[in-house]
């Protein structure tokens, strides 16, 4: 089509009906920003490790690695596909996904969780990996000493972690798996 021959920053002349008359307007051409990026500009994928839970930004390479476009894999991977065409709500937003769990004695029972979109931390909507890190470092404790991770998936998984042990468990997991730092 005509618009596809244009580059970002150029304008397209359009005729519109407004207030019952034909009006000509110039509209700038731009890229639509997607919630799920196609790549990370030749950088390694971002991640954050929280007590052995490995979170990353949902991306097309992640979905390929999860065989999302092959035959049926799981309900959780199928749910990830629903995020693929979503527009970016706000600049800097990311779909944060739990890619896997690095087993530790304090996260036993959660090791089978994978491919889950992290929706909320302590009731607050997670907007990106950076926002997740901010929420975890927030000292405003409601007095219960726990961190509640809520996932938006077909199964509605919830994980509760003891806040006092998160930093220690994260350091132990990173040391055990030779991971130099718990975030990138």
mmCIF file with all atom_site columns, C-alpha atoms in Angstrom:
data_model
loop_
_atom_site.group_PDB
_atom_site.id
_atom_site.type_symbol
_atom_site.label_atom_id
_atom_site.label_alt_id
_atom_site.label_comp_id
_atom_site.label_asym_id
_atom_site.label_entity_id
_atom_site.label_seq_id
_atom_site.pdbx_PDB_ins_code
_atom_site.Cartn_x
_atom_site.Cartn_y
_atom_site.Cartn_z
_atom_site.occupancy
_atom_site.B_iso_or_equiv
_atom_site.pdbx_formal_charge
_atom_site.auth_seq_id
_atom_site.auth_comp_id
_atom_site.auth_asym_id
_atom_site.auth_atom_id
_atom_site.pdbx_PDB_model_num
ATOM 1   C CA . UNK A 1 1   ? 0.000   0.000   0.000  1.00 0.00 ? 1   UNK A CA 1
ATOM 2   C CA . UNK A 1 2   ? 0.928   3.657   -0.272 1.00 0.00 ? 2   UNK A CA 1
ATOM 3   C CA . UNK A 1 3   ? 1.796   4.024   3.427  1.00 0.00 ? 3   UNK A CA 1
ATOM 4   C CA . UNK A 1 4   ? 4.240   1.094   3.272  1.00 0.00 ? 4   UNK A CA 1
ATOM 5   C CA . UNK A 1 5   ? 6.375   3.001   0.759  1.00 0.00 ? 5   UNK A CA 1
ATOM 6   C CA . UNK A 1 6   ? 6.996   5.772   3.300  1.00 0.00 ? 6   UNK A CA 1
ATOM 7   C CA . UNK A 1 7   ? 9.707   6.018   5.949  1.00 0.00 ? 7   UNK A CA 1
ATOM 8   C CA . UNK A 1 8   ? 9.434   7.025   9.606  1.00 0.00 ? 8   UNK A CA 1
ATOM 9   C CA . UNK A 1 9   ? 9.286   10.818  9.848  1.00 0.00 ? 9   UNK A CA 1
ATOM 10  C CA . UNK A 1 10  ? 7.749   11.354  6.410  1.00 0.00 ? 10  UNK A CA 1
ATOM 11  C CA . UNK A 1 11  ? 4.131   12.437  6.142  1.00 0.00 ? 11  UNK A CA 1
ATOM 12  C CA . UNK A 1 12  ? 1.161   10.952  4.380  1.00 0.00 ? 12  UNK A CA 1
ATOM 13  C CA . UNK A 1 13  ? -1.553  13.175  3.007  1.00 0.00 ? 13  UNK A CA 1
ATOM 14  C CA . UNK A 1 14  ? -5.016  11.927  3.929  1.00 0.00 ? 14  UNK A CA 1
ATOM 15  C CA . UNK A 1 15  ? -8.505  13.105  3.127  1.00 0.00 ? 15  UNK A CA 1
ATOM 16  C CA . UNK A 1 16  ? -11.018 12.829  5.949  1.00 0.00 ? 16  UNK A CA 1
ATOM 17  C CA . UNK A 1 17  ? -14.641 13.674  6.520  1.00 0.00 ? 17  UNK A CA 1
ATOM 18  C CA . UNK A 1 18  ? -14.925 16.076  9.464  1.00 0.00 ? 18  UNK A CA 1
ATOM 19  C CA . UNK A 1 19  ? -17.951 18.120  10.377 1.00 0.00 ? 19  UNK A CA 1
ATOM 20  C CA . UNK A 1 20  ? -19.589 17.062  7.114  1.00 0.00 ? 20  UNK A CA 1
ATOM 21  C CA . UNK A 1 21  ? -16.812 18.390  4.871  1.00 0.00 ? 21  UNK A CA 1
ATOM 22  C CA . UNK A 1 22  ? -13.769 16.899  3.167  1.00 0.00 ? 22  UNK A CA 1
ATOM 23  C CA . UNK A 1 23  ? -10.551 17.928  4.937  1.00 0.00 ? 23  UNK A CA 1
ATOM 24  C CA . UNK A 1 24  ? -6.964  17.190  3.853  1.00 0.00 ? 24  UNK A CA 1
ATOM 25  C CA . UNK A 1 25  ? -4.467  16.522  6.657  1.00 0.00 ? 25  UNK A CA 1
ATOM 26  C CA . UNK A 1 26  ? -0.815  15.503  6.793  1.00 0.00 ? 26  UNK A CA 1
ATOM 27  C CA . UNK A 1 27  ? -0.156  12.569  9.136  1.00 0.00 ? 27  UNK A CA 1
ATOM 28  C CA . UNK A 1 28  ? 3.407   11.662  10.233 1.00 0.00 ? 28  UNK A CA 1
ATOM 29  C CA . UNK A 1 29  ? 4.500   8.079   9.608  1.00 0.00 ? 29  UNK A CA 1
ATOM 30  C CA . UNK A 1 30  ? 5.861   6.158   12.601 1.00 0.00 ? 30  UNK A CA 1
ATOM 31  C CA . UNK A 1 31  ? 6.522   2.654   13.843 1.00 0.00 ? 31  UNK A CA 1
ATOM 32  C CA . UNK A 1 32  ? 4.047   1.077   16.157 1.00 0.00 ? 32  UNK A CA 1
ATOM 33  C CA . UNK A 1 33  ? 5.725   -0.092  19.337 1.00 0.00 ? 33  UNK A CA 1
ATOM 34  C CA . UNK A 1 34  ? 4.893   -3.612  20.430 1.00 0.00 ? 34  UNK A CA 1
ATOM 35  C CA . UNK A 1 35  ? 4.771   -4.955  23.965 1.00 0.00 ? 35  UNK A CA 1
ATOM 36  C CA . UNK A 1 36  ? 6.785   -7.978  22.783 1.00 0.00 ? 36  UNK A CA 1
ATOM 37  C CA . UNK A 1 37  ? 9.971   -6.787  21.023 1.00 0.00 ? 37  UNK A CA 1
ATOM 38  C CA . UNK A 1 38  ? 11.443  -8.672  18.074 1.00 0.00 ? 38  UNK A CA 1
ATOM 39  C CA . UNK A 1 39  ? 14.973  -8.312  19.487 1.00 0.00 ? 39  UNK A CA 1
ATOM 40  C CA . UNK A 1 40  ? 17.082  -6.421  22.033 1.00 0.00 ? 40  UNK A CA 1
ATOM 41  C CA . UNK A 1 41  ? 19.334  -4.528  19.571 1.00 0.00 ? 41  UNK A CA 1
ATOM 42  C CA . UNK A 1 42  ? 22.186  -7.067  19.742 1.00 0.00 ? 42  UNK A CA 1
ATOM 43  C CA . UNK A 1 43  ? 22.247  -6.988  23.541 1.00 0.00 ? 43  UNK A CA 1
ATOM 44  C CA . UNK A 1 44  ? 21.711  -10.049 25.734 1.00 0.00 ? 44  UNK A CA 1
ATOM 45  C CA . UNK A 1 45  ? 18.149  -10.452 26.977 1.00 0.00 ? 45  UNK A CA 1
ATOM 46  C CA . UNK A 1 46  ? 17.494  -8.605  30.228 1.00 0.00 ? 46  UNK A CA 1
ATOM 47  C CA . UNK A 1 47  ? 16.785  -10.649 33.337 1.00 0.00 ? 47  UNK A CA 1
ATOM 48  C CA . UNK A 1 48  ? 16.385  -10.438 37.085 1.00 0.00 ? 48  UNK A CA 1
ATOM 49  C CA . UNK A 1 49  ? 16.741  -13.323 39.528 1.00 0.00 ? 49  UNK A CA 1
ATOM 50  C CA . UNK A 1 50  ? 14.614  -13.213 42.670 1.00 0.00 ? 50  UNK A CA 1
ATOM 51  C CA . UNK A 1 51  ? 15.239  -16.070 45.126 1.00 0.00 ? 51  UNK A CA 1
ATOM 52  C CA . UNK A 1 52  ? 15.877  -18.418 42.185 1.00 0.00 ? 52  UNK A CA 1
ATOM 53  C CA . UNK A 1 53  ? 12.934  -17.189 40.092 1.00 0.00 ? 53  UNK A CA 1
ATOM 54  C CA . UNK A 1 54  ? 14.345  -16.025 36.739 1.00 0.00 ? 54  UNK A CA 1
ATOM 55  C CA . UNK A 1 55  ? 12.327  -13.234 35.142 1.00 0.00 ? 55  UNK A CA 1
ATOM 56  C CA . UNK A 1 56  ? 12.961  -11.786 31.693 1.00 0.00 ? 56  UNK A CA 1
ATOM 57  C CA . UNK A 1 57  ? 11.189  -9.538  29.227 1.00 0.00 ? 57  UNK A CA 1
ATOM 58  C CA . UNK A 1 58  ? 8.905   -11.459 26.905 1.00 0.00 ? 58  UNK A CA 1
ATOM 59  C CA . UNK A 1 59  ? 10.354  -11.258 23.390 1.00 0.00 ? 59  UNK A CA 1
ATOM 60  C CA . UNK A 1 60  ? 10.034  -12.983 20.032 1.00 0.00 ? 60  UNK A CA 1
ATOM 61  C CA . UNK A 1 61  ? 13.325  -14.901 20.578 1.00 0.00 ? 61  UNK A CA 1
ATOM 62  C CA . UNK A 1 62  ? 11.989  -16.110 23.950 1.00 0.00 ? 62  UNK A CA 1
ATOM 63  C CA . UNK A 1 63  ? 8.798   -17.294 22.268 1.00 0.00 ? 63  UNK A CA 1
ATOM 64  C CA . UNK A 1 64  ? 10.804  -19.131 19.594 1.00 0.00 ? 64  UNK A CA 1
ATOM 65  C CA . UNK A 1 65  ? 12.889  -20.800 22.326 1.00 0.00 ? 65  UNK A CA 1
ATOM 66  C CA . UNK A 1 66  ? 9.614   -21.871 23.988 1.00 0.00 ? 66  UNK A CA 1
ATOM 67  C CA . UNK A 1 67  ? 8.409   -23.348 20.668 1.00 0.00 ? 67  UNK A CA 1
ATOM 68  C CA . UNK A 1 68  ? 5.415   -21.026 20.857 1.00 0.00 ? 68  UNK A CA 1
ATOM 69  C CA . UNK A 1 69  ? 4.638   -21.275 17.130 1.00 0.00 ? 69  UNK A CA 1
ATOM 70  C CA . UNK A 1 70  ? 5.046   -25.013 16.877 1.00 0.00 ? 70  UNK A CA 1
ATOM 71  C CA . UNK A 1 71  ? 2.243   -27.359 17.721 1.00 0.00 ? 71  UNK A CA 1
ATOM 72  C CA . UNK A 1 72  ? 0.538   -27.033 21.099 1.00 0.00 ? 72  UNK A CA 1
ATOM 73  C CA . UNK A 1 73  ? 3.108   -26.864 23.909 1.00 0.00 ? 73  UNK A CA 1
ATOM 74  C CA . UNK A 1 74  ? 1.174   -25.819 27.009 1.00 0.00 ? 74  UNK A CA 1
ATOM 75  C CA . UNK A 1 75  ? -1.592  -23.496 28.159 1.00 0.00 ? 75  UNK A CA 1
ATOM 76  C CA . UNK A 1 76  ? 1.030   -21.101 29.540 1.00 0.00 ? 76  UNK A CA 1
ATOM 77  C CA . UNK A 1 77  ? 2.968   -20.854 26.254 1.00 0.00 ? 77  UNK A CA 1
ATOM 78  C CA . UNK A 1 78  ? -0.306  -20.426 24.365 1.00 0.00 ? 78  UNK A CA 1
ATOM 79  C CA . UNK A 1 79  ? -1.151  -17.579 26.742 1.00 0.00 ? 79  UNK A CA 1
ATOM 80  C CA . UNK A 1 80  ? 2.182   -15.891 25.899 1.00 0.00 ? 80  UNK A CA 1
ATOM 81  C CA . UNK A 1 81  ? 1.162   -15.803 22.240 1.00 0.00 ? 81  UNK A CA 1
ATOM 82  C CA . UNK A 1 82  ? -1.829  -13.616 23.166 1.00 0.00 ? 82  UNK A CA 1
ATOM 83  C CA . UNK A 1 83  ? 0.647   -10.872 24.197 1.00 0.00 ? 83  UNK A CA 1
ATOM 84  C CA . UNK A 1 84  ? 2.498   -10.919 20.870 1.00 0.00 ? 84  UNK A CA 1
ATOM 85  C CA . UNK A 1 85  ? 0.355   -8.375  18.981 1.00 0.00 ? 85  UNK A CA 1
ATOM 86  C CA . UNK A 1 86  ? -0.383  -6.079  21.923 1.00 0.00 ? 86  UNK A CA 1
ATOM 87  C CA . UNK A 1 87  ? 0.678   -2.461  21.570 1.00 0.00 ? 87  UNK A CA 1
ATOM 88  C CA . UNK A 1 88  ? 3.035   -0.901  24.068 1.00 0.00 ? 88  UNK A CA 1
ATOM 89  C CA . UNK A 1 89  ? 0.819   0.819   26.683 1.00 0.00 ? 89  UNK A CA 1
ATOM 90  C CA . UNK A 1 90  ? 3.528   3.243   27.899 1.00 0.00 ? 90  UNK A CA 1
ATOM 91  C CA . UNK A 1 91  ? 7.153   3.817   26.854 1.00 0.00 ? 91  UNK A CA 1
ATOM 92  C CA . UNK A 1 92  ? 9.435   1.441   28.768 1.00 0.00 ? 92  UNK A CA 1
ATOM 93  C CA . UNK A 1 93  ? 6.721   -1.113  29.554 1.00 0.00 ? 93  UNK A CA 1
ATOM 94  C CA . UNK A 1 94  ? 7.541   -4.808  29.156 1.00 0.00 ? 94  UNK A CA 1
ATOM 95  C CA . UNK A 1 95  ? 5.693   -8.054  29.589 1.00 0.00 ? 95  UNK A CA 1
ATOM 96  C CA . UNK A 1 96  ? 7.674   -9.677  32.418 1.00 0.00 ? 96  UNK A CA 1
ATOM 97  C CA . UNK A 1 97  ? 7.774   -13.462 32.189 1.00 0.00 ? 97  UNK A CA 1
ATOM 98  C CA . UNK A 1 98  ? 8.972   -16.103 34.641 1.00 0.00 ? 98  UNK A CA 1
ATOM 99  C CA . UNK A 1 99  ? 11.231  -18.143 32.382 1.00 0.00 ? 99  UNK A CA 1
ATOM 100 C CA . UNK A 1 100 ? 12.177  -20.800 34.948 1.00 0.00 ? 100 UNK A CA 1
ATOM 101 C CA . UNK A 1 101 ? 13.108  -21.440 38.562 1.00 0.00 ? 101 UNK A CA 1
ATOM 102 C CA . UNK A 1 102 ? 16.657  -22.238 39.680 1.00 0.00 ? 102 UNK A CA 1
ATOM 103 C CA . UNK A 1 103 ? 16.026  -24.726 42.469 1.00 0.00 ? 103 UNK A CA 1
ATOM 104 C CA . UNK A 1 104 ? 16.961  -23.868 46.036 1.00 0.00 ? 104 UNK A CA 1
ATOM 105 C CA . UNK A 1 105 ? 15.785  -25.428 49.287 1.00 0.00 ? 105 UNK A CA 1
ATOM 106 C CA . UNK A 1 106 ? 13.673  -22.306 49.955 1.00 0.00 ? 106 UNK A CA 1
ATOM 107 C CA . UNK A 1 107 ? 11.797  -22.378 46.646 1.00 0.00 ? 107 UNK A CA 1
ATOM 108 C CA . UNK A 1 108 ? 11.079  -26.107 46.493 1.00 0.00 ? 108 UNK A CA 1
ATOM 109 C CA . UNK A 1 109 ? 7.735   -26.908 44.963 1.00 0.00 ? 109 UNK A CA 1
ATOM 110 C CA . UNK A 1 110 ? 7.917   -24.014 42.501 1.00 0.00 ? 110 UNK A CA 1
ATOM 111 C CA . UNK A 1 111 ? 10.496  -25.569 40.149 1.00 0.00 ? 111 UNK A CA 1
ATOM 112 C CA . UNK A 1 112 ? 7.851   -26.567 37.585 1.00 0.00 ? 112 UNK A CA 1
ATOM 113 C CA . UNK A 1 113 ? 6.649   -22.982 37.090 1.00 0.00 ? 113 UNK A CA 1
ATOM 114 C CA . UNK A 1 114 ? 7.685   -21.615 33.718 1.00 0.00 ? 114 UNK A CA 1
ATOM 115 C CA . UNK A 1 115 ? 6.440   -19.323 30.948 1.00 0.00 ? 115 UNK A CA 1
ATOM 116 C CA . UNK A 1 116 ? 4.203   -17.267 33.245 1.00 0.00 ? 116 UNK A CA 1
ATOM 117 C CA . UNK A 1 117 ? 3.485   -13.542 32.863 1.00 0.00 ? 117 UNK A CA 1
ATOM 118 C CA . UNK A 1 118 ? 4.122   -11.715 36.140 1.00 0.00 ? 118 UNK A CA 1
ATOM 119 C CA . UNK A 1 119 ? 1.120   -9.471  36.649 1.00 0.00 ? 119 UNK A CA 1
ATOM 120 C CA . UNK A 1 120 ? 1.456   -8.015  40.163 1.00 0.00 ? 120 UNK A CA 1
ATOM 121 C CA . UNK A 1 121 ? 3.805   -7.767  43.127 1.00 0.00 ? 121 UNK A CA 1
ATOM 122 C CA . UNK A 1 122 ? 2.041   -7.155  46.435 1.00 0.00 ? 122 UNK A CA 1
ATOM 123 C CA . UNK A 1 123 ? -1.041  -6.047  44.512 1.00 0.00 ? 123 UNK A CA 1
ATOM 124 C CA . UNK A 1 124 ? 0.760   -3.499  42.311 1.00 0.00 ? 124 UNK A CA 1
ATOM 125 C CA . UNK A 1 125 ? 0.819   -4.025  38.536 1.00 0.00 ? 125 UNK A CA 1
ATOM 126 C CA . UNK A 1 126 ? 4.331   -4.791  37.221 1.00 0.00 ? 126 UNK A CA 1
ATOM 127 C CA . UNK A 1 127 ? 5.223   -2.590  34.228 1.00 0.00 ? 127 UNK A CA 1
ATOM 128 C CA . UNK A 1 128 ? 8.785   -3.804  33.467 1.00 0.00 ? 128 UNK A CA 1
ATOM 129 C CA . UNK A 1 129 ? 11.824  -5.603  34.874 1.00 0.00 ? 129 UNK A CA 1
ATOM 130 C CA . UNK A 1 130 ? 13.100  -2.306  36.252 1.00 0.00 ? 130 UNK A CA 1
ATOM 131 C CA . UNK A 1 131 ? 9.750   -1.695  37.952 1.00 0.00 ? 131 UNK A CA 1
ATOM 132 C CA . UNK A 1 132 ? 9.870   -5.239  39.380 1.00 0.00 ? 132 UNK A CA 1
ATOM 133 C CA . UNK A 1 133 ? 13.289  -4.472  40.862 1.00 0.00 ? 133 UNK A CA 1
ATOM 134 C CA . UNK A 1 134 ? 11.937  -1.226  42.370 1.00 0.00 ? 134 UNK A CA 1
ATOM 135 C CA . UNK A 1 135 ? 8.955   -3.039  43.880 1.00 0.00 ? 135 UNK A CA 1
ATOM 136 C CA . UNK A 1 136 ? 11.218  -5.646  45.465 1.00 0.00 ? 136 UNK A CA 1
ATOM 137 C CA . UNK A 1 137 ? 13.545  -3.008  46.923 1.00 0.00 ? 137 UNK A CA 1
ATOM 138 C CA . UNK A 1 138 ? 10.642  -0.966  48.284 1.00 0.00 ? 138 UNK A CA 1
ATOM 139 C CA . UNK A 1 139 ? 10.926  -0.741  52.062 1.00 0.00 ? 139 UNK A CA 1
ATOM 140 C CA . UNK A 1 140 ? 7.263   0.137   52.525 1.00 0.00 ? 140 UNK A CA 1
ATOM 141 C CA . UNK A 1 141 ? 6.310   -3.108  54.185 1.00 0.00 ? 141 UNK A CA 1
ATOM 142 C CA . UNK A 1 142 ? 2.685   -3.731  55.016 1.00 0.00 ? 142 UNK A CA 1
ATOM 143 C CA . UNK A 1 143 ? 3.848   -5.536  58.133 1.00 0.00 ? 143 UNK A CA 1
ATOM 144 C CA . UNK A 1 144 ? 3.498   -9.117  56.963 1.00 0.00 ? 144 UNK A CA 1
ATOM 145 C CA . UNK A 1 145 ? 7.130   -9.656  55.820 1.00 0.00 ? 145 UNK A CA 1
ATOM 146 C CA . UNK A 1 146 ? 6.163   -11.454 52.604 1.00 0.00 ? 146 UNK A CA 1
ATOM 147 C CA . UNK A 1 147 ? 6.256   -10.686 48.883 1.00 0.00 ? 147 UNK A CA 1
ATOM 148 C CA . UNK A 1 148 ? 3.284   -11.883 46.870 1.00 0.00 ? 148 UNK A CA 1
ATOM 149 C CA . UNK A 1 149 ? 3.869   -12.563 43.156 1.00 0.00 ? 149 UNK A CA 1
ATOM 150 C CA . UNK A 1 150 ? 0.692   -12.881 41.095 1.00 0.00 ? 150 UNK A CA 1
ATOM 151 C CA . UNK A 1 151 ? 0.836   -14.345 37.598 1.00 0.00 ? 151 UNK A CA 1
ATOM 152 C CA . UNK A 1 152 ? -1.725  -13.802 34.856 1.00 0.00 ? 152 UNK A CA 1
ATOM 153 C CA . UNK A 1 153 ? -2.059  -17.227 33.337 1.00 0.00 ? 153 UNK A CA 1
ATOM 154 C CA . UNK A 1 154 ? -4.840  -19.697 32.665 1.00 0.00 ? 154 UNK A CA 1
ATOM 155 C CA . UNK A 1 155 ? -4.148  -21.147 36.131 1.00 0.00 ? 155 UNK A CA 1
ATOM 156 C CA . UNK A 1 156 ? -3.778  -17.894 38.117 1.00 0.00 ? 156 UNK A CA 1
ATOM 157 C CA . UNK A 1 157 ? -0.638  -18.946 39.983 1.00 0.00 ? 157 UNK A CA 1
ATOM 158 C CA . UNK A 1 158 ? 0.430   -17.075 43.129 1.00 0.00 ? 158 UNK A CA 1
ATOM 159 C CA . UNK A 1 159 ? 3.861   -17.333 44.772 1.00 0.00 ? 159 UNK A CA 1
ATOM 160 C CA . UNK A 1 160 ? 4.602   -16.013 48.264 1.00 0.00 ? 160 UNK A CA 1
ATOM 161 C CA . UNK A 1 161 ? 8.216   -15.377 49.300 1.00 0.00 ? 161 UNK A CA 1
ATOM 162 C CA . UNK A 1 162 ? 9.620   -14.419 52.670 1.00 0.00 ? 162 UNK A CA 1
ATOM 163 C CA . UNK A 1 163 ? 10.976  -10.899 52.160 1.00 0.00 ? 163 UNK A CA 1
ATOM 164 C CA . UNK A 1 164 ? 13.803  -11.266 54.688 1.00 0.00 ? 164 UNK A CA 1
ATOM 165 C CA . UNK A 1 165 ? 15.315  -14.240 52.824 1.00 0.00 ? 165 UNK A CA 1
ATOM 166 C CA . UNK A 1 166 ? 15.059  -13.011 49.214 1.00 0.00 ? 166 UNK A CA 1
ATOM 167 C CA . UNK A 1 167 ? 18.485  -11.333 49.071 1.00 0.00 ? 167 UNK A CA 1
ATOM 168 C CA . UNK A 1 168 ? 20.288  -14.254 50.770 1.00 0.00 ? 168 UNK A CA 1
ATOM 169 C CA . UNK A 1 169 ? 18.606  -16.915 48.595 1.00 0.00 ? 169 UNK A CA 1
ATOM 170 C CA . UNK A 1 170 ? 19.297  -14.883 45.450 1.00 0.00 ? 170 UNK A CA 1
ATOM 171 C CA . UNK A 1 171 ? 23.023  -14.649 46.323 1.00 0.00 ? 171 UNK A CA 1
ATOM 172 C CA . UNK A 1 172 ? 23.197  -18.394 47.076 1.00 0.00 ? 172 UNK A CA 1
ATOM 173 C CA . UNK A 1 173 ? 21.446  -19.321 43.813 1.00 0.00 ? 173 UNK A CA 1
ATOM 174 C CA . UNK A 1 174 ? 23.682  -17.026 41.755 1.00 0.00 ? 174 UNK A CA 1
ATOM 175 C CA . UNK A 1 175 ? 26.800  -18.412 43.441 1.00 0.00 ? 175 UNK A CA 1
ATOM 176 C CA . UNK A 1 176 ? 25.705  -22.019 42.941 1.00 0.00 ? 176 UNK A CA 1
ATOM 177 C CA . UNK A 1 177 ? 25.004  -21.448 39.233 1.00 0.00 ? 177 UNK A CA 1
ATOM 178 C CA . UNK A 1 178 ? 28.052  -19.180 38.588 1.00 0.00 ? 178 UNK A CA 1
ATOM 179 C CA . UNK A 1 179 ? 25.876  -16.205 37.681 1.00 0.00 ? 179 UNK A CA 1
ATOM 180 C CA . UNK A 1 180 ? 27.921  -13.018 38.243 1.00 0.00 ? 180 UNK A CA 1
ATOM 181 C CA . UNK A 1 181 ? 24.975  -10.745 39.076 1.00 0.00 ? 181 UNK A CA 1
ATOM 182 C CA . UNK A 1 182 ? 21.247  -11.254 39.687 1.00 0.00 ? 182 UNK A CA 1
ATOM 183 C CA . UNK A 1 183 ? 20.155  -8.793  37.000 1.00 0.00 ? 183 UNK A CA 1
ATOM 184 C CA . UNK A 1 184 ? 21.142  -7.602  33.550 1.00 0.00 ? 184 UNK A CA 1
#
